[in-house]
Short mmCIF file of C-alpha atoms and ligand atoms in Angstrom, two decimals:
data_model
loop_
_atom_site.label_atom_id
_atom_site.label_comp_id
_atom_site.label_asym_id
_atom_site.label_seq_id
_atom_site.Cartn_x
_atom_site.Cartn_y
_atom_site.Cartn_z
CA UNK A 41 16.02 26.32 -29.86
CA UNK A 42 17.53 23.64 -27.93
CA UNK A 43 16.13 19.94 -28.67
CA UNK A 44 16.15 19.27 -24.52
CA UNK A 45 14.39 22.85 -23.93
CA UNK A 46 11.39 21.85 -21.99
CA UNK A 47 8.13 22.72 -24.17
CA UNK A 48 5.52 21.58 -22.01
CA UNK A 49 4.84 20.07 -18.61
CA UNK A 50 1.73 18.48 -17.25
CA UNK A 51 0.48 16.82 -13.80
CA UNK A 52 -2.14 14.52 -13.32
CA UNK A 53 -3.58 12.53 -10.46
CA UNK A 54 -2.79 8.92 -10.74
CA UNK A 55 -3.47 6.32 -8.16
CA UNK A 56 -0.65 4.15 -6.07
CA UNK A 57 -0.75 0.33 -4.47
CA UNK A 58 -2.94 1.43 -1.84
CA UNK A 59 -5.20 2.80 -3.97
CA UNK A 60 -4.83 6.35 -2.59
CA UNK A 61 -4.03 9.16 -5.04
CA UNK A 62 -0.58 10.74 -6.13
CA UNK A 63 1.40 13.06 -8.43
CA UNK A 64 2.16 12.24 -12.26
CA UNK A 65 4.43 14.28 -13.86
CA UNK A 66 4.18 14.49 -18.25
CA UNK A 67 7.01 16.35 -19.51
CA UNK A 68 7.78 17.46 -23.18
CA UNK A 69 10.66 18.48 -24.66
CA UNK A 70 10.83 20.50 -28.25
CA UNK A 71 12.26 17.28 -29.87
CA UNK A 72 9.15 15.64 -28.88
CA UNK A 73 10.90 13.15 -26.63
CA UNK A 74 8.18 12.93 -23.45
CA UNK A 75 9.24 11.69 -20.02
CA UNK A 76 6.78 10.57 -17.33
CA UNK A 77 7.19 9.80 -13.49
CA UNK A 78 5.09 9.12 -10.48
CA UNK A 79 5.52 9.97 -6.78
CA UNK A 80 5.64 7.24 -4.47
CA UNK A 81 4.14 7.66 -0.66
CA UNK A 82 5.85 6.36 2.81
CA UNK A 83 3.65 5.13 5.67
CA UNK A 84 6.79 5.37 8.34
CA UNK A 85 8.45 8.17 7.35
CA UNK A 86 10.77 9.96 9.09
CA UNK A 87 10.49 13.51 10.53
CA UNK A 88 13.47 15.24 8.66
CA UNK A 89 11.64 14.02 5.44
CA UNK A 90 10.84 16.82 2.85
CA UNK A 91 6.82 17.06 2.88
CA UNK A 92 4.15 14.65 1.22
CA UNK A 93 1.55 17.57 0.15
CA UNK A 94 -1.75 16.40 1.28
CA UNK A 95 -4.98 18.10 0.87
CA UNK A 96 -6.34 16.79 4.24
CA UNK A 97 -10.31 16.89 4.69
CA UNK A 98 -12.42 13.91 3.98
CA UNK A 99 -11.94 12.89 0.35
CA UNK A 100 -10.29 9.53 0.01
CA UNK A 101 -9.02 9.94 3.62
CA UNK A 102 -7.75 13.40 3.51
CA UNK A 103 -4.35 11.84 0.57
CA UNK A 104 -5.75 13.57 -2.25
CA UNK A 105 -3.30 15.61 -3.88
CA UNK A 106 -5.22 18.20 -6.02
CA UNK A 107 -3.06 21.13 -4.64
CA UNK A 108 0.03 19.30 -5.18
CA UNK A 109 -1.20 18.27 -9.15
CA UNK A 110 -2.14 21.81 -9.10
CA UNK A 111 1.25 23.21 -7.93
CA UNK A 112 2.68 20.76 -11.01
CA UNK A 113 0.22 22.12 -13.55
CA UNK A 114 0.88 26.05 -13.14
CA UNK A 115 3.87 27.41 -11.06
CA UNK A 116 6.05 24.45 -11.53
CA UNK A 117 5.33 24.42 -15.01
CA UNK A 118 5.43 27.90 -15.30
CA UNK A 119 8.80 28.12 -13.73
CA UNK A 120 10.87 25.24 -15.50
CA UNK A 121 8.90 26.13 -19.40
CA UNK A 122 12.31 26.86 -21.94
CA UNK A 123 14.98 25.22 -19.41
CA UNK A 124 16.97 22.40 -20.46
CA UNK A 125 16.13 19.20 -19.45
CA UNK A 126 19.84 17.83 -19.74
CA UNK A 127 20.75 20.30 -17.09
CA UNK A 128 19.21 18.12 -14.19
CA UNK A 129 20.84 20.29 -11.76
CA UNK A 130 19.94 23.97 -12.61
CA UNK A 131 16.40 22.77 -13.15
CA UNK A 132 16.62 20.82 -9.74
CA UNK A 133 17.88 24.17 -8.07
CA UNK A 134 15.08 25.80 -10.06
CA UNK A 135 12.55 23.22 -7.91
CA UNK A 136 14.03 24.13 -4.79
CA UNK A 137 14.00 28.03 -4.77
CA UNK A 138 10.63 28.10 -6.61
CA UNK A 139 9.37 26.10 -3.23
CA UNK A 140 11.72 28.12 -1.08
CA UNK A 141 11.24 26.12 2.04
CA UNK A 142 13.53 23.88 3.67
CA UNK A 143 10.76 20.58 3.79
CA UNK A 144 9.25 21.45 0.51
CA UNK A 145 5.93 22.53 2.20
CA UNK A 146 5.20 24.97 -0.13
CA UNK A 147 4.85 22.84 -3.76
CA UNK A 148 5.11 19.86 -2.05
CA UNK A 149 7.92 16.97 -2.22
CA UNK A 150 5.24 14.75 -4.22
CA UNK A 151 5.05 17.80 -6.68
CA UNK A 152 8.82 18.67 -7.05
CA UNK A 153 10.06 14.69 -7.09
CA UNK A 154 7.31 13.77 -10.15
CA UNK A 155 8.69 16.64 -11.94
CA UNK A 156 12.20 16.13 -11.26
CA UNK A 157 11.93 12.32 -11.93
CA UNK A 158 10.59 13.16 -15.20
CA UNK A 159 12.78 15.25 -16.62
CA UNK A 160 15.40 12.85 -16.40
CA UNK A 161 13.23 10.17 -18.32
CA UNK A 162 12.18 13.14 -20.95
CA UNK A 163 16.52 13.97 -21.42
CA UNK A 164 17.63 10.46 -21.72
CA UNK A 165 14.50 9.75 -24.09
CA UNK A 166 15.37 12.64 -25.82
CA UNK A 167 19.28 11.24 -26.00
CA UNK A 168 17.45 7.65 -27.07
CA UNK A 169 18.92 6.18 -24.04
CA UNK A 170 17.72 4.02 -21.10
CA UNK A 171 18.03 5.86 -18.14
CA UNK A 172 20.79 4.23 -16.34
CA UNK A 173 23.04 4.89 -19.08
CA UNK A 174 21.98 8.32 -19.74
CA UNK A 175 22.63 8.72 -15.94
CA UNK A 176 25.83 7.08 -15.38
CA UNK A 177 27.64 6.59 -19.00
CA UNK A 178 28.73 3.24 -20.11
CA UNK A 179 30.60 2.60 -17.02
CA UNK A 180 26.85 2.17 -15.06
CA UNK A 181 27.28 -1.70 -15.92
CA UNK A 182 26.38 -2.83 -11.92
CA UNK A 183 23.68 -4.60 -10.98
CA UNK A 184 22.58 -4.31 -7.69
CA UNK A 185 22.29 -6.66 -4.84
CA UNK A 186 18.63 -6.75 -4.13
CA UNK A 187 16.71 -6.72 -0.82
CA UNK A 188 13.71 -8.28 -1.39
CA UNK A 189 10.69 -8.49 1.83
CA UNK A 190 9.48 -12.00 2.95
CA UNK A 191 7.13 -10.83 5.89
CA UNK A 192 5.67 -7.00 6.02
CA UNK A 193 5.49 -6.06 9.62
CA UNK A 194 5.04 -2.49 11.49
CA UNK A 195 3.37 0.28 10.00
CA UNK A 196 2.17 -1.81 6.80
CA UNK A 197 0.65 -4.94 8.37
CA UNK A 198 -1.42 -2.92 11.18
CA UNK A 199 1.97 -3.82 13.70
CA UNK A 200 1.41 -7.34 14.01
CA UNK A 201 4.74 -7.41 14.49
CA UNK A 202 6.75 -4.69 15.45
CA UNK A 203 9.87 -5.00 13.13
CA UNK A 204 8.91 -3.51 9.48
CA UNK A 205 10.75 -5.54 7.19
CA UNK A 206 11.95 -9.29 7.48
CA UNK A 207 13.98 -9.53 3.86
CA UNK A 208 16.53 -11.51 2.19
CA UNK A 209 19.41 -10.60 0.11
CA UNK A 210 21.68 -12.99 -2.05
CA UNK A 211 25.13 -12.15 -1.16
CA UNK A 212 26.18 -16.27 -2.80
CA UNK A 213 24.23 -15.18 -6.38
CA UNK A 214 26.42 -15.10 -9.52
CA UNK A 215 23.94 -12.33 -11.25
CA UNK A 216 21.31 -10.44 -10.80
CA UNK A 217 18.50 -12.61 -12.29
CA UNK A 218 20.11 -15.90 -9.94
CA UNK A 219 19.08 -13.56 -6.80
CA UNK A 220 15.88 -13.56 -7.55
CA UNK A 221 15.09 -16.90 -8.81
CA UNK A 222 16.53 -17.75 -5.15
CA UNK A 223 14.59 -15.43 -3.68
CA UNK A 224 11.22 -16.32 -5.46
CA UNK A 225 11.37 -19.94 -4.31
CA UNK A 226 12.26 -18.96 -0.70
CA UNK A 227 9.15 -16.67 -0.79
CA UNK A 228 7.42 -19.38 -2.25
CA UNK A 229 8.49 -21.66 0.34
CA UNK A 230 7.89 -19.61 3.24
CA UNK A 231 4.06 -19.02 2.09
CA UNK A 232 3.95 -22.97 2.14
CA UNK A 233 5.60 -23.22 5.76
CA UNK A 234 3.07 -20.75 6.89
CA UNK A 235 0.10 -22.18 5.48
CA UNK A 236 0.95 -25.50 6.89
CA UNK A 237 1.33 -24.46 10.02
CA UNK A 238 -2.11 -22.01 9.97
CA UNK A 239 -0.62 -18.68 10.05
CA UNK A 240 -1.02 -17.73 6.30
CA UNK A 241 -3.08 -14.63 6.75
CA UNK A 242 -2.88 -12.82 3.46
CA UNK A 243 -0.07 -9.77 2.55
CA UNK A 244 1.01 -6.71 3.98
CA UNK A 245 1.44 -3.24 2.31
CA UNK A 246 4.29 -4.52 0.28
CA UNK A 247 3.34 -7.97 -0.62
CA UNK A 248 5.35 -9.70 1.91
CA UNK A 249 3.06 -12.34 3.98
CA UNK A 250 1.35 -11.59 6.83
CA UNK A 251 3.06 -12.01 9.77
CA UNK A 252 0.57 -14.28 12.16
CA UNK A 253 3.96 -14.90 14.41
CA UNK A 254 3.86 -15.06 18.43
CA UNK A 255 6.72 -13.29 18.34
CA UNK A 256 9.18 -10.90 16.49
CA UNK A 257 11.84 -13.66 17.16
CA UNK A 258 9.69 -16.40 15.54
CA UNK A 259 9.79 -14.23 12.55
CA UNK A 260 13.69 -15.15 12.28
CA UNK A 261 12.87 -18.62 13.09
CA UNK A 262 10.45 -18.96 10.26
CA UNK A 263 13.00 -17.05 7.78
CA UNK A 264 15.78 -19.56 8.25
CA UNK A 265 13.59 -22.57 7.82
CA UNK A 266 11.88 -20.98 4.49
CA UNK A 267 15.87 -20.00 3.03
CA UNK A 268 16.52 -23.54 3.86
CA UNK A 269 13.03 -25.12 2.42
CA UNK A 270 14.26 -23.17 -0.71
CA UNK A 271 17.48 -25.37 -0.77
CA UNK A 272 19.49 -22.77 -0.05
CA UNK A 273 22.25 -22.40 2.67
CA UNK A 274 21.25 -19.68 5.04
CA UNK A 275 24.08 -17.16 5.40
CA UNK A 276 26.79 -17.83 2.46
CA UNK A 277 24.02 -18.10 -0.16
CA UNK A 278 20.47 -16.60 1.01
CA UNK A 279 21.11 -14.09 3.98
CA UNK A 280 18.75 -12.13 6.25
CA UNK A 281 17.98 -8.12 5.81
CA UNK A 282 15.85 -6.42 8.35
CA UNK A 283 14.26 -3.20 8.49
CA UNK A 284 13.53 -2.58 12.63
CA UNK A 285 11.96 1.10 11.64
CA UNK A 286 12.17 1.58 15.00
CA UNK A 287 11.40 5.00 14.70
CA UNK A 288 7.59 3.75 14.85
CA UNK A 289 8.06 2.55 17.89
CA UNK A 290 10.80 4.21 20.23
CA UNK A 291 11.10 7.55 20.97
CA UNK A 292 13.77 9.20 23.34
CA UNK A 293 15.44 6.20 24.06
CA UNK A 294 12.57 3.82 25.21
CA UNK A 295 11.38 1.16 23.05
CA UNK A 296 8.22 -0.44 23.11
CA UNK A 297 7.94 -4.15 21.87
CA UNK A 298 3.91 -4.76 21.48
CA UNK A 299 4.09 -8.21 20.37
CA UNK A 300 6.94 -9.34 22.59
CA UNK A 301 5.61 -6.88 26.00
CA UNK A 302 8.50 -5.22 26.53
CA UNK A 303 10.22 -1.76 27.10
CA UNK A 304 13.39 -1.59 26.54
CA UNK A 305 16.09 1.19 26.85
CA UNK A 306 18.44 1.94 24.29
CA UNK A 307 21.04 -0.15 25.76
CA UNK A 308 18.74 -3.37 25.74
CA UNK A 309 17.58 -2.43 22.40
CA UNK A 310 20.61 -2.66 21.07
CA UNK A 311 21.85 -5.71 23.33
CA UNK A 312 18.50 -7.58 21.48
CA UNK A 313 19.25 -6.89 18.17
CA UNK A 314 23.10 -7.68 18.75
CA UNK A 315 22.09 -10.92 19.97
CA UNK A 316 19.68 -11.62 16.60
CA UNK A 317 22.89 -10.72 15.00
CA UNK A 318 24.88 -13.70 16.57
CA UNK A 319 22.14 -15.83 16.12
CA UNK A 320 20.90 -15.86 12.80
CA UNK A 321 22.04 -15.23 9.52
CA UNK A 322 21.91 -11.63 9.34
CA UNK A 323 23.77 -9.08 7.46
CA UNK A 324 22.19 -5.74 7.14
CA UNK A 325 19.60 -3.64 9.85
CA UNK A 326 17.86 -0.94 8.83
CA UNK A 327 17.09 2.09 11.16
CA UNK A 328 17.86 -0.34 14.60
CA UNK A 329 17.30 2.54 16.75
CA UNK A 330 14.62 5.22 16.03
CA UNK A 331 15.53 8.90 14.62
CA UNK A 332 16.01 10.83 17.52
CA UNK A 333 18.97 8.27 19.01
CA UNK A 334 21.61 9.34 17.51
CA UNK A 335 23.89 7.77 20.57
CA UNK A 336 22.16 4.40 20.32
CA UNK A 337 22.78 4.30 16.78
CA UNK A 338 26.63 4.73 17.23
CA UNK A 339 26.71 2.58 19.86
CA UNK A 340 25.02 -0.02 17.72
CA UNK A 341 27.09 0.71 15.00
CA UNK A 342 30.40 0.33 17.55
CA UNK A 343 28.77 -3.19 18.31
CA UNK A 344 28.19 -5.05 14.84
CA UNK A 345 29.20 -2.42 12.35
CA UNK A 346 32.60 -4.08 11.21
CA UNK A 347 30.56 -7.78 10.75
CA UNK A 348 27.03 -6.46 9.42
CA UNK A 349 25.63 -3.40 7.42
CA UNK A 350 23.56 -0.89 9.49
CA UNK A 351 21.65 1.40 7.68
CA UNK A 352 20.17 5.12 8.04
CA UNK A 353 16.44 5.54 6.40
CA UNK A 354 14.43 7.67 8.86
CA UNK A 355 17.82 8.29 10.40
CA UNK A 356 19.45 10.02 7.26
CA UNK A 357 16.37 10.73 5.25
CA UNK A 358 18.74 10.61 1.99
CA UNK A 359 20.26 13.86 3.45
CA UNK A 360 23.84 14.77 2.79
CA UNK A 361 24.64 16.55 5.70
CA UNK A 362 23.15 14.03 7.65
CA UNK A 363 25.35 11.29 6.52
CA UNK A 364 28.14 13.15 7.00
CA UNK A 365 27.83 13.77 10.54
CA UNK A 366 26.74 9.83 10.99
CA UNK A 367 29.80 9.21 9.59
CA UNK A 368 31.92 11.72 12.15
CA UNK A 369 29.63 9.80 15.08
CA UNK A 370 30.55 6.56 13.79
CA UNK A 371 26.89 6.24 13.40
CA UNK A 372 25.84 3.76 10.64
CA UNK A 373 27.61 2.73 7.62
CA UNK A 374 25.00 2.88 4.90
CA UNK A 375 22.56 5.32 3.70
CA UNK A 376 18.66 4.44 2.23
CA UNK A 377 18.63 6.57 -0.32
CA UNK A 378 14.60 7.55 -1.36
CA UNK A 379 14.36 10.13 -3.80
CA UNK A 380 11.30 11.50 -2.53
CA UNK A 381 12.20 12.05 1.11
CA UNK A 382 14.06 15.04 -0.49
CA UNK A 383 12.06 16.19 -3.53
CA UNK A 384 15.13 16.23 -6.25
CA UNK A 385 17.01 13.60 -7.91
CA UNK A 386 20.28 15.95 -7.74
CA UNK A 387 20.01 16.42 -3.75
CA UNK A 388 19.55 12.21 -3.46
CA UNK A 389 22.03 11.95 -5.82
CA UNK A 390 24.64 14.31 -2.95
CA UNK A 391 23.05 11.76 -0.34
CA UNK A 392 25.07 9.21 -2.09
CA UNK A 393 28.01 10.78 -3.45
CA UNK A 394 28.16 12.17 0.62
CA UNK A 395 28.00 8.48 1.40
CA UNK A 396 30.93 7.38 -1.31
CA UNK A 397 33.01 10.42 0.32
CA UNK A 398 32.73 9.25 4.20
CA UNK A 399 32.89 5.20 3.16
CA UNK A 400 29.81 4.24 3.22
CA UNK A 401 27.47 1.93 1.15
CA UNK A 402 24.35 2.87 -0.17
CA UNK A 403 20.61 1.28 -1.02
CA UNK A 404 18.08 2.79 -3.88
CA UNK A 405 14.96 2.23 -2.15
CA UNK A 406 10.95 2.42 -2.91
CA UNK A 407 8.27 3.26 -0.73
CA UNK A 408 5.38 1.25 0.59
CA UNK A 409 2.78 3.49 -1.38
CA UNK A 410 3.79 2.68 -5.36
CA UNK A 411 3.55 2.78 -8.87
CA UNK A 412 4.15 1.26 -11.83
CA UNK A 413 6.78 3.79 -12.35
CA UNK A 414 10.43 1.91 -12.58
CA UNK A 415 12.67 5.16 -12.09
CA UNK A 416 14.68 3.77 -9.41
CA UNK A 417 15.95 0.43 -10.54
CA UNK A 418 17.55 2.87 -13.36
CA UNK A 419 18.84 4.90 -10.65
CA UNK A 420 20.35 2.14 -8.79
CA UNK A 421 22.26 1.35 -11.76
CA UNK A 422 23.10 4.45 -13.64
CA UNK A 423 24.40 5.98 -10.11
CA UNK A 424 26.30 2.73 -9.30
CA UNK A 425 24.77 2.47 -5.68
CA UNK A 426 25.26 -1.77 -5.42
CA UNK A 427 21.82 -2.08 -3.70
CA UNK A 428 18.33 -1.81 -4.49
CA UNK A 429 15.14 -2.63 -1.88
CA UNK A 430 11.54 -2.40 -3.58
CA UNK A 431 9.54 -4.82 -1.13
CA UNK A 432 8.20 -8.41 -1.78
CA UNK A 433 8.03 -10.93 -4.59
CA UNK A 434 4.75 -10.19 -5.37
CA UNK A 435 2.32 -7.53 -6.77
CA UNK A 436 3.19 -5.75 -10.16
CA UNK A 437 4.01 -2.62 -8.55
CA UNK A 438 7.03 -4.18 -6.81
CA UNK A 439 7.63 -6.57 -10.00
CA UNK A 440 7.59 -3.73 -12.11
CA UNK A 441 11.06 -2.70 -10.54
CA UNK A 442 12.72 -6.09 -10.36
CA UNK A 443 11.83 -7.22 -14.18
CA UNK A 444 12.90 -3.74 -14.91
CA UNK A 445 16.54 -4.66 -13.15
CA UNK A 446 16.23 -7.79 -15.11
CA UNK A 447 15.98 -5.97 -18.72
CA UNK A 448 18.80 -3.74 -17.48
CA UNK A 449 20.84 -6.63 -16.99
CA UNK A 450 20.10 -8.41 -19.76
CA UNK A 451 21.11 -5.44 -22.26
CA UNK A 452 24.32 -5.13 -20.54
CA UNK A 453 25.05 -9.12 -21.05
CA UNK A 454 28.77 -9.41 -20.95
CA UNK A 455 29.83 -5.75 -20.10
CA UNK A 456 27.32 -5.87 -16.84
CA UNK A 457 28.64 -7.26 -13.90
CA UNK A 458 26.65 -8.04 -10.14
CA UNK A 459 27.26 -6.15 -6.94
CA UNK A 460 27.18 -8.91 -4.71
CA UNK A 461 27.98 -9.50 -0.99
CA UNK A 462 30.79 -6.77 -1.72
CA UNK A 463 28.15 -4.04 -2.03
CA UNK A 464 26.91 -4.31 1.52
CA UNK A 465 28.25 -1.75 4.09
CA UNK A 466 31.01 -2.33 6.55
CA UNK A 467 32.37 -0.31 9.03
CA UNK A 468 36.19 0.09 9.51
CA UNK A 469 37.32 -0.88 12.46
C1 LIG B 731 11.03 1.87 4.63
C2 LIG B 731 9.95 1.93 3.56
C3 LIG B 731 9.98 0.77 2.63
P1 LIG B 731 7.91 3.49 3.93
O1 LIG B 731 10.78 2.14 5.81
O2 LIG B 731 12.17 1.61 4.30
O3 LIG B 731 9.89 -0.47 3.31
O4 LIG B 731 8.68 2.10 4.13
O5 LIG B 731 7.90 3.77 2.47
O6 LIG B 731 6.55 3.27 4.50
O7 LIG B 731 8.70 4.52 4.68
MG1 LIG B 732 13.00 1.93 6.35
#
């Protein structure tokens, strides 16, 4: 008997940040080593994603997860009993011909990622390693550049705003832990600017603030002044990150701006956002054009891609094939890469090692619905992607991931070194 043979694996339903339910994955190996992982949950997800499993009905909103737990507890468990845990990818392929559909519909992507997330932990436990270097050897010794949300807009602060994610990245830090000492005090600062000026109205999903602006553009505005409240020099030091997700609100190349009354067409869409670009300090958008425009997003990419990085989330859904044929359209130059839009660690993992192949940068990223679970900062590292986004500065299930990165760092000391500015994506002209 192997010591990594799997001996026992159990699902239970936990509860995320939202304080809707989701899948927890226990899994024992015959050492006795014991990994454990937790599903996360997207609010603006993107259609190509592999499937949340849902039981619908009325219970807790129709999130509960009972079938999914269930699907954990018997023919997932069933299926992976006596493999080895240190084979990540035969027990990944396992998970995907057990479910044998192409979005996971069957077991459910919340089923399969819990499972596959914990396996990992259970193997490197069982090799009394920390995950990143069980995952990437002694060469995973990069920190990544973090991209860390100031003001939650969209889909997780009822679209007060329309763009999702007004964040901040700190292409100037030395290290890992300097980035976010920056970035807490220019959080801090903009929660001051906003309360002084009336607008502090509590936090969105992620624990950014509230965003009580008149319009998306004042958003911006109030970012700059908060970077520079925080004594920092916007740009060089403290630079702007947005996620647009504009997937929630364009469709077939029209674009509708709630808080600024306008409709735009592709072409104007991406003629606004070019012109954010010039002015202010900005150096990566996320998802600029929605899902479906696959022409706008080369277009865009044509227009800033050489200066700024432009990045696929509901665009590329951590999908390999996907960011290949971005990369033959010219179409964005980084990929988000979310382990549970596919199901598997091994087919996020080809999402990147796709995006290494065609040139292009990469981001670990969280969802909106979390847990206390800190897989991904380990992923970030032990997989070398340069960049990791996890929301705000505030609310443990978000800390959890940045003192997590901290630790990591720490351990490595000397032989650790920071991604920095050269971690964001560029295109070539
Ligand atoms: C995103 C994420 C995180 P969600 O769009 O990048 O901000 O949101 O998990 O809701 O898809
Ligand atoms: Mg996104």
């Amino acid at each position: 008997m192997k010591e990594t043979e799997i001996a026992y694996v159990h699902g239970r339903r936990v509860w995320d940040s939202r304080g809707r339910p989701t899948v927890e994955a226990d899994v024992l190996l015959e050492s006795g080593a014991v990994g454990r992982a937790i599903a996360p949950a997207g609010a603006s997800t993107g259609t190509g994603e592999a499937l949340d499993l849902r039981d619908g009905g009325t219970a807790f909103g129709g999130y509960d997860v009972t079938r999914a737990v269930g699907h954990v507890n018997n023919d997932i468990a069933r299926a992976v009993l006596h493999m080895d845990a240190a084979d990540q990818a035969a027990l990944d392929a396992k998970l995907i011909e057990l479910d044998g559909t192409p979005s996971k519909s069957r077991l459910g992507a919340n089923a399969l990622i819990a499972v596959s997330m914990a396996v990992a932990q259970a193997a490197a436990a069982a090799a009394a390693e920390p995950l990143y270097r069980y995952l990437g050897g002694p060469s995973a010794s990069t920190l990544p550049l973090p991209q860390i949300q100031i003001f939650g807009g969209g889909a997780h602060a009822a679209r007060r705003v329309d763009i999702q994610d007004f964040m901040v990245t700190c292409p100037g830090a030395q290290n890992f832990a300097q980035a976010l000492n920056w970035t807490a005090e220019v959080y801090r600062a903009a929660g001051a600017l906003m309360a002084e000026s009336g607008a502090l109205a509590g936090v969105a999903d992620e624990g950014g603030w509230w965003p009580a602006f008149d319009s998306n553009e004042q958003a911006l505005e109030a970012l700059v002044r908060a970077i520079e409240k925080a004594g920092r020099r916007p740009g060089t030091e403290v630079a702007i990150a947005l996620d647009v997700a504009a997937s929630q609100f364009g469709h077939g190349g029209t674009y509708t701006l709630g808080l600024d009354k306008k409709e735009l067409d592709t072409e104007s869409m991406v003629a606004l956002l070019a012109g954010w670009v010039r002015r202010y300090p900005i150096v990566s958008i996320e998802d600029p054009l929605s899902e479906d425009d696959h022409a706008g997003f080369a277009a865009f990419t044509a227009e800033v891609g050489s200066r700024i990085q432009v990045v696929g989330d509901d665009f590329l859904v951590s999908e390999a094939s996907r960011v290949r044929e971005a990369a033959l359209r010219g179409a964005a130059n980084c990929v988000l890469l979310k382990p549970n839009q596919r199901g598997t660690l091994t087919e996020t993992l080809n999402a990147w090692k796709a995006a290494q192949d065609v040139g292009f940068a990469g981001i670990v990223s969280a969802r909106s619905g979390e847990t206390e679970d800190t897989t991904i900062a380990h992923l970030a590292v032990g997989w070398g992607v340069g960049q990791l986004k996890v929301g705000s500065f505030a609310r443990s299930e978000r800390m959890a991931k940045w003192n997590e990165a901290l630790r990591i760092e720490e351990a490595l000391s000397v032989r650790g070194s920071f991604a920095g500015a050269a971690a964001l994506g560029r295109s070539k002209r």
